[in-house]
């Protein structure tokens, strides 16, 4: 099963700032760099846009329900199989 986790930029920045103890600006650069690397890798090996949610079994907006609830949702989802 494939799962796509996403969240709005402010949520992601806040999480990165806390996890790595960096400024909002640095968190933004880290997110941009990571997203570009992920996009390039996925396109190179699969030929698809990594943000196209149609290619995933489950898509979760972590900024709406939080990380802990996202983990619970994924575990519940995996129990179906």
Short mmCIF file of N, CA and C in Angstrom, two decimals:
data_model
loop_
_atom_site.label_atom_id
_atom_site.label_comp_id
_atom_site.label_asym_id
_atom_site.label_seq_id
_atom_site.Cartn_x
_atom_site.Cartn_y
_atom_site.Cartn_z
N UNK A 1 0.84 -1.17 0.00
CA UNK A 1 0.00 0.00 0.00
C UNK A 1 0.88 1.24 0.00
N UNK A 2 0.42 2.26 -0.68
CA UNK A 2 1.18 3.51 -0.73
C UNK A 2 0.38 4.62 -0.04
N UNK A 3 1.09 5.40 0.75
CA UNK A 3 0.46 6.44 1.56
C UNK A 3 1.18 7.76 1.29
N UNK A 4 0.39 8.81 1.07
CA UNK A 4 0.92 10.14 0.82
C UNK A 4 0.57 11.04 2.00
N UNK A 5 1.59 11.52 2.68
CA UNK A 5 1.41 12.45 3.79
C UNK A 5 1.76 13.85 3.30
N UNK A 6 0.90 14.79 3.59
CA UNK A 6 1.15 16.17 3.18
C UNK A 6 0.59 17.11 4.23
N UNK A 7 1.00 18.35 4.17
CA UNK A 7 0.51 19.35 5.11
C UNK A 7 0.83 20.73 4.59
N UNK A 8 0.11 21.72 5.12
CA UNK A 8 0.38 23.07 4.64
C UNK A 8 1.76 23.53 5.11
N UNK A 9 2.29 24.51 4.42
CA UNK A 9 3.68 24.94 4.64
C UNK A 9 3.90 25.43 6.06
N UNK A 10 2.98 26.18 6.63
CA UNK A 10 3.16 26.68 7.99
C UNK A 10 3.28 25.55 9.00
N UNK A 11 2.44 24.54 8.85
CA UNK A 11 2.50 23.37 9.74
C UNK A 11 3.85 22.67 9.59
N UNK A 12 4.26 22.46 8.36
CA UNK A 12 5.52 21.78 8.11
C UNK A 12 6.71 22.58 8.65
N UNK A 13 6.68 23.90 8.44
CA UNK A 13 7.76 24.74 8.96
C UNK A 13 7.85 24.63 10.47
N UNK A 14 6.71 24.73 11.14
CA UNK A 14 6.70 24.64 12.59
C UNK A 14 7.27 23.32 13.08
N UNK A 15 6.91 22.25 12.42
CA UNK A 15 7.41 20.92 12.81
C UNK A 15 8.92 20.82 12.61
N UNK A 16 9.40 21.30 11.47
CA UNK A 16 10.84 21.27 11.18
C UNK A 16 11.60 22.14 12.18
N UNK A 17 11.07 23.32 12.49
CA UNK A 17 11.72 24.20 13.45
C UNK A 17 11.90 23.50 14.80
N UNK A 18 10.86 22.82 15.26
CA UNK A 18 10.93 22.12 16.55
C UNK A 18 11.88 20.92 16.49
N UNK A 19 11.77 20.14 15.43
CA UNK A 19 12.59 18.93 15.32
C UNK A 19 14.08 19.22 15.21
N UNK A 20 14.43 20.27 14.45
CA UNK A 20 15.84 20.53 14.15
C UNK A 20 16.37 21.82 14.78
N UNK A 21 15.53 22.49 15.55
CA UNK A 21 15.92 23.74 16.22
C UNK A 21 16.54 24.73 15.24
N UNK A 22 15.76 25.06 14.20
CA UNK A 22 16.20 25.99 13.17
C UNK A 22 15.18 27.13 13.05
N UNK A 23 15.58 28.19 12.37
CA UNK A 23 14.69 29.33 12.14
C UNK A 23 13.61 28.96 11.12
N UNK A 24 12.59 29.81 11.05
CA UNK A 24 11.53 29.60 10.07
C UNK A 24 12.08 29.64 8.65
N UNK A 25 13.04 30.54 8.44
CA UNK A 25 13.64 30.66 7.11
C UNK A 25 14.41 29.39 6.74
N UNK A 26 15.19 28.87 7.67
CA UNK A 26 15.94 27.64 7.41
C UNK A 26 14.98 26.47 7.22
N UNK A 27 13.93 26.42 8.01
CA UNK A 27 12.93 25.34 7.87
C UNK A 27 12.31 25.40 6.47
N UNK A 28 12.01 26.60 5.99
CA UNK A 28 11.47 26.76 4.65
C UNK A 28 12.42 26.26 3.58
N UNK A 29 13.70 26.57 3.76
CA UNK A 29 14.71 26.10 2.79
C UNK A 29 14.83 24.57 2.84
N UNK A 30 14.78 24.00 4.03
CA UNK A 30 14.86 22.55 4.16
C UNK A 30 13.68 21.86 3.48
N UNK A 31 12.50 22.43 3.67
CA UNK A 31 11.30 21.87 3.04
C UNK A 31 11.41 21.97 1.52
N UNK A 32 11.80 23.13 1.02
CA UNK A 32 11.92 23.31 -0.43
C UNK A 32 12.93 22.35 -1.03
N UNK A 33 14.07 22.18 -0.35
CA UNK A 33 15.11 21.28 -0.84
C UNK A 33 14.61 19.83 -0.82
N UNK A 34 13.98 19.43 0.27
CA UNK A 34 13.47 18.06 0.38
C UNK A 34 12.39 17.77 -0.64
N UNK A 35 11.48 18.72 -0.83
CA UNK A 35 10.42 18.54 -1.81
C UNK A 35 10.98 18.42 -3.22
N UNK A 36 11.98 19.23 -3.54
CA UNK A 36 12.58 19.17 -4.88
C UNK A 36 13.28 17.84 -5.09
N UNK A 37 14.03 17.38 -4.09
CA UNK A 37 14.72 16.10 -4.21
C UNK A 37 13.72 14.96 -4.38
N UNK A 38 12.64 15.00 -3.61
CA UNK A 38 11.61 13.96 -3.69
C UNK A 38 10.95 13.99 -5.08
N UNK A 39 10.64 15.18 -5.56
CA UNK A 39 10.00 15.32 -6.88
C UNK A 39 10.92 14.81 -7.98
N UNK A 40 12.19 15.19 -7.93
CA UNK A 40 13.15 14.77 -8.94
C UNK A 40 13.33 13.25 -8.94
N UNK A 41 13.47 12.66 -7.76
CA UNK A 41 13.66 11.22 -7.63
C UNK A 41 12.45 10.47 -8.18
N UNK A 42 11.28 10.88 -7.74
CA UNK A 42 10.06 10.18 -8.15
C UNK A 42 9.85 10.29 -9.66
N UNK A 43 10.12 11.47 -10.22
CA UNK A 43 9.94 11.63 -11.66
C UNK A 43 10.98 10.81 -12.43
N UNK A 44 12.20 10.78 -11.94
CA UNK A 44 13.27 10.05 -12.63
C UNK A 44 12.97 8.55 -12.68
N UNK A 45 12.52 7.97 -11.58
CA UNK A 45 12.35 6.53 -11.52
C UNK A 45 10.93 6.04 -11.82
N UNK A 46 9.95 6.90 -11.67
CA UNK A 46 8.57 6.47 -11.89
C UNK A 46 7.91 7.25 -13.01
N UNK A 47 8.42 8.46 -13.27
CA UNK A 47 7.87 9.27 -14.34
C UNK A 47 6.57 9.96 -13.98
N UNK A 48 6.33 10.13 -12.68
CA UNK A 48 5.08 10.76 -12.24
C UNK A 48 5.37 11.87 -11.23
N UNK A 49 4.42 12.79 -11.15
CA UNK A 49 4.48 13.87 -10.18
C UNK A 49 4.18 13.30 -8.79
N UNK A 50 5.07 13.48 -7.85
CA UNK A 50 4.90 12.88 -6.52
C UNK A 50 3.72 13.44 -5.75
N UNK A 51 3.20 14.61 -6.15
CA UNK A 51 2.06 15.19 -5.44
C UNK A 51 0.72 14.78 -6.03
N UNK A 52 0.72 13.97 -7.07
CA UNK A 52 -0.53 13.49 -7.67
C UNK A 52 -1.10 12.40 -6.78
N UNK A 53 -2.08 12.76 -5.99
CA UNK A 53 -2.60 11.83 -4.98
C UNK A 53 -3.36 10.65 -5.56
N UNK A 54 -3.66 10.68 -6.84
CA UNK A 54 -4.37 9.55 -7.47
C UNK A 54 -3.52 8.28 -7.47
N UNK A 55 -2.23 8.41 -7.32
CA UNK A 55 -1.36 7.23 -7.37
C UNK A 55 -1.12 6.59 -6.00
N UNK A 56 -1.79 7.09 -4.97
CA UNK A 56 -1.62 6.55 -3.62
C UNK A 56 -2.92 5.90 -3.14
N UNK A 57 -2.78 4.91 -2.29
CA UNK A 57 -3.94 4.24 -1.71
C UNK A 57 -4.62 5.11 -0.67
N UNK A 58 -3.82 5.93 0.02
CA UNK A 58 -4.34 6.78 1.08
C UNK A 58 -3.56 8.09 1.09
N UNK A 59 -4.28 9.19 1.23
CA UNK A 59 -3.65 10.51 1.30
C UNK A 59 -4.14 11.20 2.57
N UNK A 60 -3.19 11.70 3.37
CA UNK A 60 -3.54 12.31 4.66
C UNK A 60 -2.91 13.70 4.76
N UNK A 61 -3.74 14.68 5.11
CA UNK A 61 -3.26 16.03 5.36
C UNK A 61 -2.92 16.10 6.86
N UNK A 62 -1.65 15.97 7.17
CA UNK A 62 -1.22 15.94 8.58
C UNK A 62 -1.46 17.27 9.28
N UNK A 63 -1.54 18.36 8.53
CA UNK A 63 -1.79 19.66 9.16
C UNK A 63 -3.24 19.78 9.64
N UNK A 64 -4.11 18.94 9.15
CA UNK A 64 -5.52 18.96 9.58
C UNK A 64 -5.75 18.11 10.82
N UNK A 65 -5.10 16.94 10.89
CA UNK A 65 -5.38 16.03 12.01
C UNK A 65 -4.19 15.81 12.93
N UNK A 66 -3.04 16.32 12.57
CA UNK A 66 -1.85 16.16 13.40
C UNK A 66 -1.10 14.87 13.10
N UNK A 67 0.10 14.81 13.58
CA UNK A 67 0.97 13.66 13.31
C UNK A 67 0.50 12.42 14.06
N UNK A 68 0.17 12.57 15.33
CA UNK A 68 -0.25 11.40 16.12
C UNK A 68 -1.51 10.76 15.56
N UNK A 69 -2.50 11.56 15.21
CA UNK A 69 -3.73 11.02 14.62
C UNK A 69 -3.46 10.43 13.25
N UNK A 70 -2.52 11.00 12.51
CA UNK A 70 -2.15 10.44 11.21
C UNK A 70 -1.58 9.04 11.38
N UNK A 71 -0.73 8.86 12.39
CA UNK A 71 -0.15 7.54 12.67
C UNK A 71 -1.27 6.56 13.01
N UNK A 72 -2.21 6.97 13.86
CA UNK A 72 -3.34 6.10 14.22
C UNK A 72 -4.14 5.71 12.98
N UNK A 73 -4.41 6.69 12.12
CA UNK A 73 -5.17 6.44 10.91
C UNK A 73 -4.44 5.44 10.00
N UNK A 74 -3.15 5.60 9.86
CA UNK A 74 -2.37 4.68 9.02
C UNK A 74 -2.41 3.27 9.59
N UNK A 75 -2.22 3.15 10.89
CA UNK A 75 -2.25 1.82 11.52
C UNK A 75 -3.62 1.17 11.35
N UNK A 76 -4.70 1.94 11.53
CA UNK A 76 -6.04 1.41 11.32
C UNK A 76 -6.24 1.01 9.87
N UNK A 77 -5.76 1.80 8.97
CA UNK A 77 -5.87 1.51 7.54
C UNK A 77 -5.16 0.20 7.18
N UNK A 78 -3.96 0.03 7.72
CA UNK A 78 -3.18 -1.17 7.41
C UNK A 78 -3.80 -2.43 7.98
N UNK A 79 -4.60 -2.30 9.03
CA UNK A 79 -5.28 -3.47 9.59
C UNK A 79 -6.35 -4.02 8.65
N UNK A 80 -6.77 -3.22 7.69
CA UNK A 80 -7.79 -3.66 6.74
C UNK A 80 -7.27 -4.70 5.77
N UNK A 81 -5.96 -4.81 5.68
CA UNK A 81 -5.35 -5.70 4.68
C UNK A 81 -4.68 -6.86 5.31
#
